[in-house]
C-alpha positions as a LaTeX table, in Angstrom:
\begin{tabular}{lrrr}
\hline
Residue & $x$ (\AA) & $y$ (\AA) & $z$ (\AA) \\
\hline
Asn1 & 70.77 & 86.00 & 81.40 \\
Leu2 & 73.88 & 85.67 & 83.58 \\
Tyr3 & 77.37 & 85.48 & 82.08 \\
Arg4 & 80.87 & 85.16 & 83.51 \\
Thr5 & 83.47 & 87.73 & 82.51 \\
Leu6 & 87.25 & 87.73 & 82.55 \\
Gly7 & 89.36 & 90.81 & 82.05 \\
Ile8 & 92.89 & 92.09 & 82.23 \\
Glu9 & 94.07 & 95.69 & 81.89 \\
Ile10 & 96.98 & 97.93 & 82.73 \\
Val11 & 96.46 & 101.61 & 83.56 \\
Asn12 & 98.49 & 104.56 & 84.77 \\
Ile13 & 97.11 & 105.94 & 88.03 \\
Lys14 & 97.78 & 109.64 & 88.55 \\
His15 & 97.75 & 111.60 & 91.79 \\
Pro16 & 94.97 & 114.25 & 91.90 \\
Lys17 & 97.58 & 116.99 & 92.56 \\
Glu18 & 99.71 & 116.24 & 89.47 \\
Asn19 & 100.20 & 119.32 & 87.27 \\
Lys20 & 102.53 & 119.69 & 84.30 \\
Tyr21 & 104.80 & 122.71 & 84.17 \\
Ser22 & 107.10 & 124.06 & 81.49 \\
Ser23 & 110.76 & 124.32 & 82.32 \\
Pro24 & 111.61 & 127.74 & 83.79 \\
Leu25 & 115.01 & 127.44 & 82.07 \\
Gly26 & 113.33 & 127.86 & 78.67 \\
Tyr27 & 114.03 & 124.45 & 77.13 \\
Gly28 & 110.38 & 123.86 & 76.23 \\
Arg29 & 110.25 & 120.61 & 78.18 \\
Thr30 & 107.59 & 119.75 & 80.72 \\
Phe31 & 107.73 & 118.06 & 84.11 \\
Ile32 & 105.49 & 117.32 & 87.07 \\
Trp33 & 106.72 & 119.21 & 90.12 \\
Gly34 & 106.68 & 117.10 & 93.28 \\
Lys35 & 106.20 & 113.72 & 91.58 \\
Lys36 & 108.34 & 110.90 & 92.97 \\
Asn37 & 106.84 & 107.77 & 91.35 \\
Tyr38 & 104.65 & 106.52 & 88.54 \\
Leu39 & 101.94 & 104.03 & 89.58 \\
Phe40 & 100.68 & 101.49 & 87.09 \\
Ser41 & 98.00 & 99.00 & 88.01 \\
Leu42 & 97.89 & 95.60 & 86.33 \\
Arg43 & 94.34 & 94.42 & 87.00 \\
Gly44 & 92.91 & 90.96 & 86.68 \\
Gln45 & 89.12 & 90.75 & 86.89 \\
Tyr46 & 86.57 & 87.98 & 87.25 \\
Gly47 & 82.94 & 88.93 & 87.31 \\
Arg48 & 79.32 & 88.43 & 86.41 \\
Glu49 & 77.27 & 90.24 & 83.79 \\
Leu50 & 73.49 & 90.23 & 84.06 \\
Ile51 & 71.21 & 91.10 & 81.14 \\
Ile52 & 68.68 & 93.57 & 82.54 \\
Phe53 & 66.83 & 94.30 & 79.27 \\
Ser54 & 67.17 & 92.22 & 76.09 \\
Lys55 & 66.85 & 93.63 & 72.59 \\
Lys56 & 63.32 & 93.44 & 71.24 \\
Asp57 & 64.50 & 93.81 & 67.62 \\
Gln58 & 67.66 & 94.49 & 65.56 \\
Gln59 & 67.56 & 98.23 & 66.28 \\
Gly60 & 67.00 & 97.86 & 70.03 \\
Ile61 & 69.26 & 98.36 & 73.00 \\
Arg62 & 70.42 & 95.65 & 75.38 \\
Ile63 & 71.28 & 96.79 & 78.91 \\
Asn64 & 73.67 & 94.78 & 81.06 \\
Ala65 & 74.89 & 95.24 & 84.62 \\
Gln66 & 78.39 & 94.07 & 85.48 \\
Leu67 & 80.20 & 93.45 & 88.75 \\
Ala68 & 83.80 & 92.22 & 88.80 \\
Leu69 & 86.70 & 91.98 & 91.20 \\
Gly70 & 90.22 & 90.67 & 91.23 \\
Pro71 & 93.83 & 91.27 & 92.13 \\
Ser72 & 95.67 & 94.51 & 91.36 \\
Ile73 & 99.40 & 94.43 & 90.99 \\
Gly74 & 100.71 & 97.94 & 91.57 \\
Leu75 & 103.92 & 98.68 & 89.68 \\
Leu76 & 105.67 & 101.60 & 91.36 \\
Met77 & 108.37 & 103.09 & 89.13 \\
Pro78 & 110.55 & 106.11 & 90.00 \\
Tyr79 & 109.91 & 109.38 & 88.14 \\
Tyr80 & 113.16 & 111.11 & 87.18 \\
Ile81 & 113.76 & 114.76 & 86.32 \\
Lys82 & 116.57 & 116.48 & 84.46 \\
Tyr83 & 118.04 & 118.99 & 86.87 \\
Ser84 & 120.57 & 121.79 & 86.38 \\
Arg85 & 123.22 & 121.73 & 89.07 \\
Asn86 & 126.35 & 123.92 & 88.69 \\
Asn87 & 125.57 & 124.35 & 84.95 \\
Arg88 & 125.55 & 120.56 & 84.47 \\
Met89 & 122.49 & 118.42 & 83.71 \\
Glu90 & 121.84 & 115.67 & 86.26 \\
Ile91 & 119.14 & 113.00 & 86.07 \\
Glu92 & 117.69 & 112.51 & 89.54 \\
Ser93 & 114.65 & 111.32 & 91.42 \\
Phe94 & 112.66 & 114.22 & 92.91 \\
Asn95 & 113.71 & 115.29 & 96.40 \\
Ala96 & 111.83 & 118.23 & 97.98 \\
Ser97 & 114.72 & 119.09 & 100.30 \\
Thr98 & 117.38 & 119.44 & 97.58 \\
His99 & 115.56 & 120.46 & 94.38 \\
Thr100 & 114.30 & 123.91 & 93.49 \\
Phe101 & 111.62 & 124.57 & 90.89 \\
Asn102 & 113.71 & 127.06 & 88.90 \\
Asn103 & 116.50 & 124.55 & 88.18 \\
Val104 & 114.36 & 121.80 & 86.66 \\
Ile105 & 115.03 & 121.28 & 82.95 \\
Gly106 & 112.23 & 118.74 & 82.38 \\
Ser107 & 111.28 & 115.13 & 82.94 \\
Ala108 & 113.77 & 112.40 & 82.07 \\
Ser109 & 113.06 & 109.53 & 79.70 \\
Phe110 & 110.14 & 107.30 & 80.70 \\
Ile111 & 112.34 & 104.20 & 80.79 \\
Glu112 & 114.89 & 105.82 & 83.12 \\
Gly113 & 113.63 & 103.99 & 86.25 \\
Ile114 & 112.24 & 100.82 & 84.68 \\
Asp115 & 114.85 & 98.62 & 86.38 \\
Glu116 & 113.75 & 99.91 & 89.81 \\
Ile117 & 110.08 & 98.83 & 89.71 \\
Lys118 & 108.58 & 97.77 & 93.03 \\
Ile119 & 105.47 & 95.58 & 93.26 \\
Lys120 & 102.58 & 96.66 & 95.49 \\
Pro121 & 99.75 & 94.11 & 95.91 \\
Gly122 & 96.10 & 95.10 & 96.00 \\
Leu123 & 92.55 & 94.39 & 94.95 \\
Asn124 & 90.17 & 96.02 & 92.46 \\
Val125 & 86.39 & 96.19 & 92.26 \\
Lys126 & 84.39 & 97.25 & 89.19 \\
Ala127 & 80.67 & 98.00 & 88.78 \\
Ala128 & 79.26 & 99.10 & 85.42 \\
Ile129 & 76.18 & 99.45 & 83.25 \\
Asn130 & 76.58 & 98.53 & 79.58 \\
Phe131 & 74.29 & 99.78 & 76.76 \\
Glu132 & 74.72 & 97.60 & 73.65 \\
Phe133 & 73.50 & 98.85 & 70.26 \\
Gly134 & 73.86 & 97.42 & 66.78 \\
Thr135 & 72.92 & 94.35 & 64.81 \\
Lys136 & 73.84 & 90.68 & 65.22 \\
Lys137 & 77.19 & 91.15 & 63.46 \\
Ser138 & 78.27 & 94.54 & 64.80 \\
Ala139 & 79.22 & 95.33 & 68.36 \\
Thr140 & 78.68 & 98.88 & 69.50 \\
Ala141 & 78.30 & 99.59 & 73.19 \\
Leu142 & 78.65 & 102.31 & 75.78 \\
Glu143 & 79.75 & 101.36 & 79.28 \\
Val144 & 79.52 & 103.66 & 82.30 \\
Gly145 & 80.87 & 102.64 & 85.64 \\
Phe146 & 83.01 & 102.91 & 88.72 \\
Leu147 & 86.25 & 101.12 & 89.58 \\
Ala148 & 88.46 & 101.25 & 92.66 \\
Asp149 & 91.95 & 99.94 & 93.36 \\
Phe150 & 92.65 & 99.07 & 97.00 \\
Phe151 & 96.32 & 98.64 & 97.90 \\
Ile152 & 97.56 & 97.15 & 101.17 \\
Lys153 & 99.73 & 100.16 & 102.02 \\
Glu154 & 99.73 & 103.83 & 101.11 \\
Ile155 & 101.38 & 104.40 & 97.70 \\
Ile156 & 103.76 & 107.39 & 97.57 \\
Ile157 & 103.31 & 109.13 & 94.21 \\
Met158 & 103.87 & 112.70 & 95.41 \\
Pro159 & 105.68 & 113.02 & 98.77 \\
Thr160 & 104.72 & 116.73 & 99.09 \\
Ala161 & 100.98 & 115.92 & 99.04 \\
Glu162 & 98.66 & 113.50 & 100.82 \\
Asn163 & 98.95 & 110.00 & 99.36 \\
Tyr164 & 96.40 & 107.19 & 99.43 \\
Asn165 & 95.98 & 103.44 & 99.34 \\
Ile166 & 92.56 & 103.64 & 97.60 \\
Tyr167 & 92.27 & 105.06 & 94.06 \\
Pro168 & 88.65 & 105.38 & 92.83 \\
Thr169 & 87.84 & 105.92 & 89.14 \\
Ala170 & 84.66 & 106.79 & 87.24 \\
Phe171 & 84.78 & 105.81 & 83.57 \\
Ile172 & 82.97 & 105.84 & 80.24 \\
Thr173 & 84.04 & 103.30 & 77.61 \\
Leu174 & 82.96 & 103.14 & 73.99 \\
Phe175 & 83.14 & 99.71 & 72.33 \\
Tyr176 & 83.05 & 99.47 & 68.56 \\
Gly177 & 83.73 & 96.33 & 66.57 \\
Arg178 & 82.41 & 93.25 & 64.88 \\
Lys179 & 81.06 & 89.95 & 66.26 \\
Tyr180 & 82.32 & 86.66 & 64.84 \\
\hline
\end{tabular}
C-alpha cells in the first residue's frame, strides 16, 4: 500500500501583482508593468504515495495520499520591454526610475534575456490527494494538492512590489491515459 514516487517538472512562477496591459502607444502589444524577471522553477521530487482506499471493483475509485519533497532550481531570467525613447524603439530591462508607462511599446521576445539566466537554489514540498477512476487498462485520475517552493533568498520578480522567497501553490491536475 506504500509506493515510492519520482517526479520532475518545470513551471513558471508569477508574482501575485502581475497584470498585463496593452501598449498606450496603440501597437496592440501587451506587457507587464513593473516586471523585472521571469522565475522558472525546475523541481525534482522524491516521495511516498499511500493507498488510503483500494478499488472494490472495476468501476470503483482508488484514493491515494502523496507527500514529496526535493530540490528546486530557480531560473531567474530578465524580462525585457520595448520602449520608445526619442521616437526610437529600445529593448531594455524594466527600471522604475527611468521608464514611464506611456512610452512602453510592449514586451520584448521571450528569448531576449536567455543568456543572462541566474540560478537560485531552493527546496519544494508537495502534498496531494489522488482520486483514480477507470479500469485496469485506462488511467483517469484527479489530483488535488498543495505545493510550495522555498528559495534561500528573496527572488526579485517585481521590484516595485513586495517580493518573497516562498511561493505556495494550490493545484488540481487531471490525468488521462492508458496503462501498459
